[in-house]
CSV table of C-alpha atoms in Angstrom, one decimal:
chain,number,residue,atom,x,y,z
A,29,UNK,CA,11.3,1.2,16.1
A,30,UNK,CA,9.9,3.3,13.1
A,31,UNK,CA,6.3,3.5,12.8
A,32,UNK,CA,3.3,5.5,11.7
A,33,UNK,CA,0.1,5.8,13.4
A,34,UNK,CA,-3.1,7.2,12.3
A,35,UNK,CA,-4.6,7.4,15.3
A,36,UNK,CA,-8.3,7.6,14.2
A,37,UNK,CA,-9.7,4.6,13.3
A,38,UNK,CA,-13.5,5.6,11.5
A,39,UNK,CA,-14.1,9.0,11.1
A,40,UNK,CA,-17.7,10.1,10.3
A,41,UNK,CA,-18.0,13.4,8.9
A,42,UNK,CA,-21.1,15.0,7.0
A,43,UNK,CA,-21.1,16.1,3.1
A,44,UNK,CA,-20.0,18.7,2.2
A,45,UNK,CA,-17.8,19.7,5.3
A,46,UNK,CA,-14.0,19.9,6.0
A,47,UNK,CA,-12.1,16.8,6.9
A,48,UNK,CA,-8.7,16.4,8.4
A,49,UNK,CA,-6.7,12.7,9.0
A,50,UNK,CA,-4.3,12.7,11.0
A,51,UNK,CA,-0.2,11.0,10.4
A,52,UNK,CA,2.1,10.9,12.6
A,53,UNK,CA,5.6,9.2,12.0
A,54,UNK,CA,9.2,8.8,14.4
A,55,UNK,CA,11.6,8.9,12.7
A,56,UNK,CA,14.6,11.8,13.2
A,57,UNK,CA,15.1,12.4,9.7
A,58,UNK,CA,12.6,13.6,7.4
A,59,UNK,CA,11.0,10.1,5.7
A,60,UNK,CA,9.4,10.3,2.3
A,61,UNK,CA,5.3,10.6,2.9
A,62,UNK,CA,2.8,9.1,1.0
A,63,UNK,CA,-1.3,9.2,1.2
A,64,UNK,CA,-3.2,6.4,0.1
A,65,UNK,CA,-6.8,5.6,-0.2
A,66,UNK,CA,-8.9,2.4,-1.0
A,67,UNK,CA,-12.3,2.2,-2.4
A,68,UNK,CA,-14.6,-0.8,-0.9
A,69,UNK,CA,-13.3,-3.2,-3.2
A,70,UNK,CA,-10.5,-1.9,-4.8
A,71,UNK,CA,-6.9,-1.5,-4.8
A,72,UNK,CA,-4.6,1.0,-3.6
A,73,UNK,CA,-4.9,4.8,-5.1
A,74,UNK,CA,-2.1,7.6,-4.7
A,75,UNK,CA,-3.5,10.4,-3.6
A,76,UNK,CA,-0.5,12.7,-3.1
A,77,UNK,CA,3.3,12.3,-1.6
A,78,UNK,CA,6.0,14.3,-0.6
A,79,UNK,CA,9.7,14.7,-0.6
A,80,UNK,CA,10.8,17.4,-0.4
A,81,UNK,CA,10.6,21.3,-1.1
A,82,UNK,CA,7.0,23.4,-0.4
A,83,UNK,CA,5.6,21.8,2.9
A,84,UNK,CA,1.8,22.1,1.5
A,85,UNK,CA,1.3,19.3,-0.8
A,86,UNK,CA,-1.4,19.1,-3.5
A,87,UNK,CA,-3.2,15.7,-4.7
A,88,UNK,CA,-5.5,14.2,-6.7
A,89,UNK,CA,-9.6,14.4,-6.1
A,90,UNK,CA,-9.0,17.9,-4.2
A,91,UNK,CA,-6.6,16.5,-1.4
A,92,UNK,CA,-3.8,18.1,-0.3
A,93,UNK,CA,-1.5,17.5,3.0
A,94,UNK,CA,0.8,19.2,5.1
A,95,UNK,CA,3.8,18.3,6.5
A,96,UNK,CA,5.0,19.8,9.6
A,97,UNK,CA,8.5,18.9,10.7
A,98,UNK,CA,7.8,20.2,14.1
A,99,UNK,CA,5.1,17.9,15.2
A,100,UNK,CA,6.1,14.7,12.5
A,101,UNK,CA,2.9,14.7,11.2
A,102,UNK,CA,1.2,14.9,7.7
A,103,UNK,CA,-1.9,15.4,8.0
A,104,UNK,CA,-4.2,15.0,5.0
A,105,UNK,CA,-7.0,17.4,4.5
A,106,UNK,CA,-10.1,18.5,1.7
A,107,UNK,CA,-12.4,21.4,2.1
A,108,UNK,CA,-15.4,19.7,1.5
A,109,UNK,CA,-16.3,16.2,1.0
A,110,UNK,CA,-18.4,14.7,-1.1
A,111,UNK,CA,-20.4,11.0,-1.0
A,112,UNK,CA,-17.2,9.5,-3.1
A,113,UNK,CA,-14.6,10.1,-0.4
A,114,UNK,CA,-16.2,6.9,1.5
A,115,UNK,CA,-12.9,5.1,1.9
A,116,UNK,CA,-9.9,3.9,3.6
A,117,UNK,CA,-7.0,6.6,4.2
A,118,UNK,CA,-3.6,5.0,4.6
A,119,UNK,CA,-0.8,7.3,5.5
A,120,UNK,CA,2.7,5.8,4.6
A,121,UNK,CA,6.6,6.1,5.1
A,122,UNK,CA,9.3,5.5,3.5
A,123,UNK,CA,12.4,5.5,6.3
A,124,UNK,CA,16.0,5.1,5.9
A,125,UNK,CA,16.3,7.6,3.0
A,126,UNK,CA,15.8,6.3,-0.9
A,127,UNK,CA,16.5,2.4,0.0
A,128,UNK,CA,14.1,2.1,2.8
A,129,UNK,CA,11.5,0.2,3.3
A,130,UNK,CA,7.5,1.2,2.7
A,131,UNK,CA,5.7,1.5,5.9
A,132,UNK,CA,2.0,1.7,6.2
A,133,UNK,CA,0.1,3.5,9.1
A,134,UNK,CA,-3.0,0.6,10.1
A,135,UNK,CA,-5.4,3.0,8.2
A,136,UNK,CA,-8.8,5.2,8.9
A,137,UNK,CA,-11.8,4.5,7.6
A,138,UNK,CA,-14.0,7.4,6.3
A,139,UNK,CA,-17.9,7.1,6.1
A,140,UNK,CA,-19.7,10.4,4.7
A,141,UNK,CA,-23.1,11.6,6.0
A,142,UNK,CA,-25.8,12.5,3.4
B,123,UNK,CA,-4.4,0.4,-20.3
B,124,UNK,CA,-1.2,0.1,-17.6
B,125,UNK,CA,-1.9,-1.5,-15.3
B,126,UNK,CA,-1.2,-4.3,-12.3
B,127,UNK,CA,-3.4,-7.5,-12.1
B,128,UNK,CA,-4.4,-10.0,-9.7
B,129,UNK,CA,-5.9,-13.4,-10.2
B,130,UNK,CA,-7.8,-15.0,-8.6
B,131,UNK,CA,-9.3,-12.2,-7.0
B,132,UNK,CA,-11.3,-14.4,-4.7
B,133,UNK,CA,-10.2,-17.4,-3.5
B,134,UNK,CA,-11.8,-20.0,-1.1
B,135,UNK,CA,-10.0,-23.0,0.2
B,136,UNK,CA,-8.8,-25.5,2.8
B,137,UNK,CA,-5.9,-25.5,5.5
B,138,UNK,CA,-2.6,-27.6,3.0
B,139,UNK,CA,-4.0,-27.5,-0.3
B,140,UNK,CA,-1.3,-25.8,-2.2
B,141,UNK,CA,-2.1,-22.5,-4.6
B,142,UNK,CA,-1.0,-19.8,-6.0
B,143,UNK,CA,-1.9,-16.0,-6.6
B,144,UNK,CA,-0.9,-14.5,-9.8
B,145,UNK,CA,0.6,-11.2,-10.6
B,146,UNK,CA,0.7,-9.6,-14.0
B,147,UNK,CA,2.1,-5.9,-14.9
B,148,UNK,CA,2.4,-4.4,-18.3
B,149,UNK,CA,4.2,-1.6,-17.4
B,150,UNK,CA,8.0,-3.4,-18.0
B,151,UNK,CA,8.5,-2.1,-14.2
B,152,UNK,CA,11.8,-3.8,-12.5
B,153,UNK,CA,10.4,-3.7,-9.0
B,154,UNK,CA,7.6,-6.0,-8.2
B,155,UNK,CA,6.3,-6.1,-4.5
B,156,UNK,CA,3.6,-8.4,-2.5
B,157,UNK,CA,1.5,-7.1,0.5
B,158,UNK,CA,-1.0,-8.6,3.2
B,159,UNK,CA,-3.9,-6.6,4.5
B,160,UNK,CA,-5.5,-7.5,7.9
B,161,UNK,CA,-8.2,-5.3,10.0
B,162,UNK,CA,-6.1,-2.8,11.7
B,163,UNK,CA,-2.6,-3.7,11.2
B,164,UNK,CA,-2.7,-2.1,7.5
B,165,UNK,CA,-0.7,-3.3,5.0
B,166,UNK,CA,2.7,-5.4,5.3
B,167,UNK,CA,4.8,-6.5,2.6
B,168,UNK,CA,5.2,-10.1,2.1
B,169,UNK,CA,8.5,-10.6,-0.7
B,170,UNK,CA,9.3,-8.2,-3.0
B,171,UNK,CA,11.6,-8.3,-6.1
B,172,UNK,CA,14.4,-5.3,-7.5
B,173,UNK,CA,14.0,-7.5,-11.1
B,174,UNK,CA,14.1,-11.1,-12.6
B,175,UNK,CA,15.9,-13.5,-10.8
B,176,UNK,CA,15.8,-11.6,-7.4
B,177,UNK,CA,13.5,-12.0,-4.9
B,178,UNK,CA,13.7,-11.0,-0.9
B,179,UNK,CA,12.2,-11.3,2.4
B,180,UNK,CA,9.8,-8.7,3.4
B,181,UNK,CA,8.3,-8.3,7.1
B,182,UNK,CA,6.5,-11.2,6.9
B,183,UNK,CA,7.5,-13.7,4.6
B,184,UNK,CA,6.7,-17.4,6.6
B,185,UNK,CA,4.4,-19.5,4.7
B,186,UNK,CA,4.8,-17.9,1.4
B,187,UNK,CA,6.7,-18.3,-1.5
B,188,UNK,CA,7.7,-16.3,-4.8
B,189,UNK,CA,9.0,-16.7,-8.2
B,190,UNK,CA,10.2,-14.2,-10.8
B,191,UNK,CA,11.5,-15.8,-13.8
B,192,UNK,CA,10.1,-13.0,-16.4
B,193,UNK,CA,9.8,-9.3,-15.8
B,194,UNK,CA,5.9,-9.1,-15.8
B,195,UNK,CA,4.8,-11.6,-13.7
B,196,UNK,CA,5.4,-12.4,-10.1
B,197,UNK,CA,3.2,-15.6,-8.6
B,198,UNK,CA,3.1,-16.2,-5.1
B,199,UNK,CA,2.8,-18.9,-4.1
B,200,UNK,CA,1.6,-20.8,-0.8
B,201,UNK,CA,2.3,-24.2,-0.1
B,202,UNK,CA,0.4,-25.2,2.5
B,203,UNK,CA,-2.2,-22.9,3.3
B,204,UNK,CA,-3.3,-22.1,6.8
B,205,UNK,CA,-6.3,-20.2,8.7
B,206,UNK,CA,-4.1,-17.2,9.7
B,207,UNK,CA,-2.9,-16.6,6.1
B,208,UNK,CA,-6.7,-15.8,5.5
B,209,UNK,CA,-6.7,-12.2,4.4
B,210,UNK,CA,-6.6,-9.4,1.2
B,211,UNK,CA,-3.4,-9.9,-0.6
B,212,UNK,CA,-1.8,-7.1,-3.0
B,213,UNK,CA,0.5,-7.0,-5.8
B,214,UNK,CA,2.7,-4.0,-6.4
B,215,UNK,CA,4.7,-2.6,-9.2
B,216,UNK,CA,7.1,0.3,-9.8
B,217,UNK,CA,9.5,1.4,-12.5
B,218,UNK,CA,11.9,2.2,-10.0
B,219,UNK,CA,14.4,-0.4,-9.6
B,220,UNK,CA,17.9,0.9,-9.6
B,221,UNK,CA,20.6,0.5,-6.8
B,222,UNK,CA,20.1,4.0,-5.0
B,223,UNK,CA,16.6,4.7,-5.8
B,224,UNK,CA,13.6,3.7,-3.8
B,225,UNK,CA,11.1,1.5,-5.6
B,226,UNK,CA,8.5,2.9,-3.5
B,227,UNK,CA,8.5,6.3,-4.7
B,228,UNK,CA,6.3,5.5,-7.5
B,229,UNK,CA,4.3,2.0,-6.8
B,230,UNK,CA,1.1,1.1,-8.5
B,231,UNK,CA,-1.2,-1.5,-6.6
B,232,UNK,CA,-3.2,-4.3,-7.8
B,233,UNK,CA,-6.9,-4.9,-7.2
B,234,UNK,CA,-6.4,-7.1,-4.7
B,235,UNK,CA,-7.2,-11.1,-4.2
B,236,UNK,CA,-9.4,-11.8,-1.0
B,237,UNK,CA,-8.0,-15.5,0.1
B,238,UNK,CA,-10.1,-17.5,2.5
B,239,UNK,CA,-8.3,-20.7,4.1
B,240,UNK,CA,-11.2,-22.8,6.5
């Protein structure tokens, strides 16, 4: 069955360094890849998606993500982090080519150290 | 402002008594989608909608109900309430709509509605 797994469920990571979630999808064709993230007590924000073309994707608030073919995963990634990033990351897939369904990954939650 | 919203967006109440969970875009989007969120099984979508008229299963649709008799707004519904349907629900939109193109390629979320059923 087609899934995606974030396999870290809290990350903890101090301010100011690098982080890197992880995505990994099955699926034998290339799926359409979205990032998500939700503020304590908001909705869902965009942060970036791809499609197609360059493999390095940029988003919004300083994200970006790579997709690598090779290993099905799209990792999302920022240099530094600041207080704000305190969230949950949800990686999702759309399978099945442009009438699939949305599939979201079960999500990792991000605390930031002062 | 465009936007997608939600109301109630919290919501306390008992195991049959019937309610419903509004949802309100004024973006003039064709697609309209609702989601449940539970504590490590992320988000899975309840019924969505490709326009007015049509509604469809989603990946879990028992116990819940929908309506879309006008473009912007997209109740559902829940008939008889039960514990297990306690949980942060989610309204979607997106202007993607057409035979051929994924409405999820572009889908704006709602605030959310935190439902409680004791």
């Amino acid at each position: 069955a087609q899934s995606v797994t974030q396999p870290d469920i809290h990350i903890t990571v101090s301010e100011g360094a690098s982080l890197e979630l992880r995505c990994n999808y099955s699926y034998g064709a290339t799926p359409y890849l979205f990032w998500y993230v939700q503020s304590p007590g908001q909705g869902l924000q965009l942060l970036l998606k791809y499609f197609s073309g360059d493999t390095l994707v940029q988003g919004i608030k300083g994200f970006e993500a790579e997709f690598k073919r090779s290993q099905s995963s799209f990792n999302l990634r920022k240099p530094s982090v600041h207080w704000s990033d305190a969230a949950e990351y949800f990686c999702a897939v759309v399978y099945g080519g442009s009438q699939g369904n949305l599939i979201f990954g079960k999500g990792t939650k991000l605390s930031v150290k002062p | 402002e465009a936007q997608v919203t939600q109301n109630p967006r919290y919501l306390i109440t008992v195991t049959g008594k019937k309610l419903t969970v509004t949802c309100s875009q004024n973006m003039n989007h064709e697609y309209m989608s609702w989601y449940r969120q539970d504590p490590g099984l992320g988000l899975r979508q309840i019924y969505y909608s490709m326009n007015v008229e049509v509604t469809d299963k989603g990946d879990v649709p028992e116990g819940y109900k929908v309506s879309r008799k006008e473009k912007r707004n997209f109740p559902l519904i829940l008939e008889s309430p039960s514990p297990n349907q306690t949980s942060l629900y989610f309204c979607a939109s997106s202007p993607v709509g057409r035979l051929g193109i994924s409405p999820h390629l572009q889908q704006y979320f709602g605030p959310g509605t935190r439902l409680t059923v004791t």
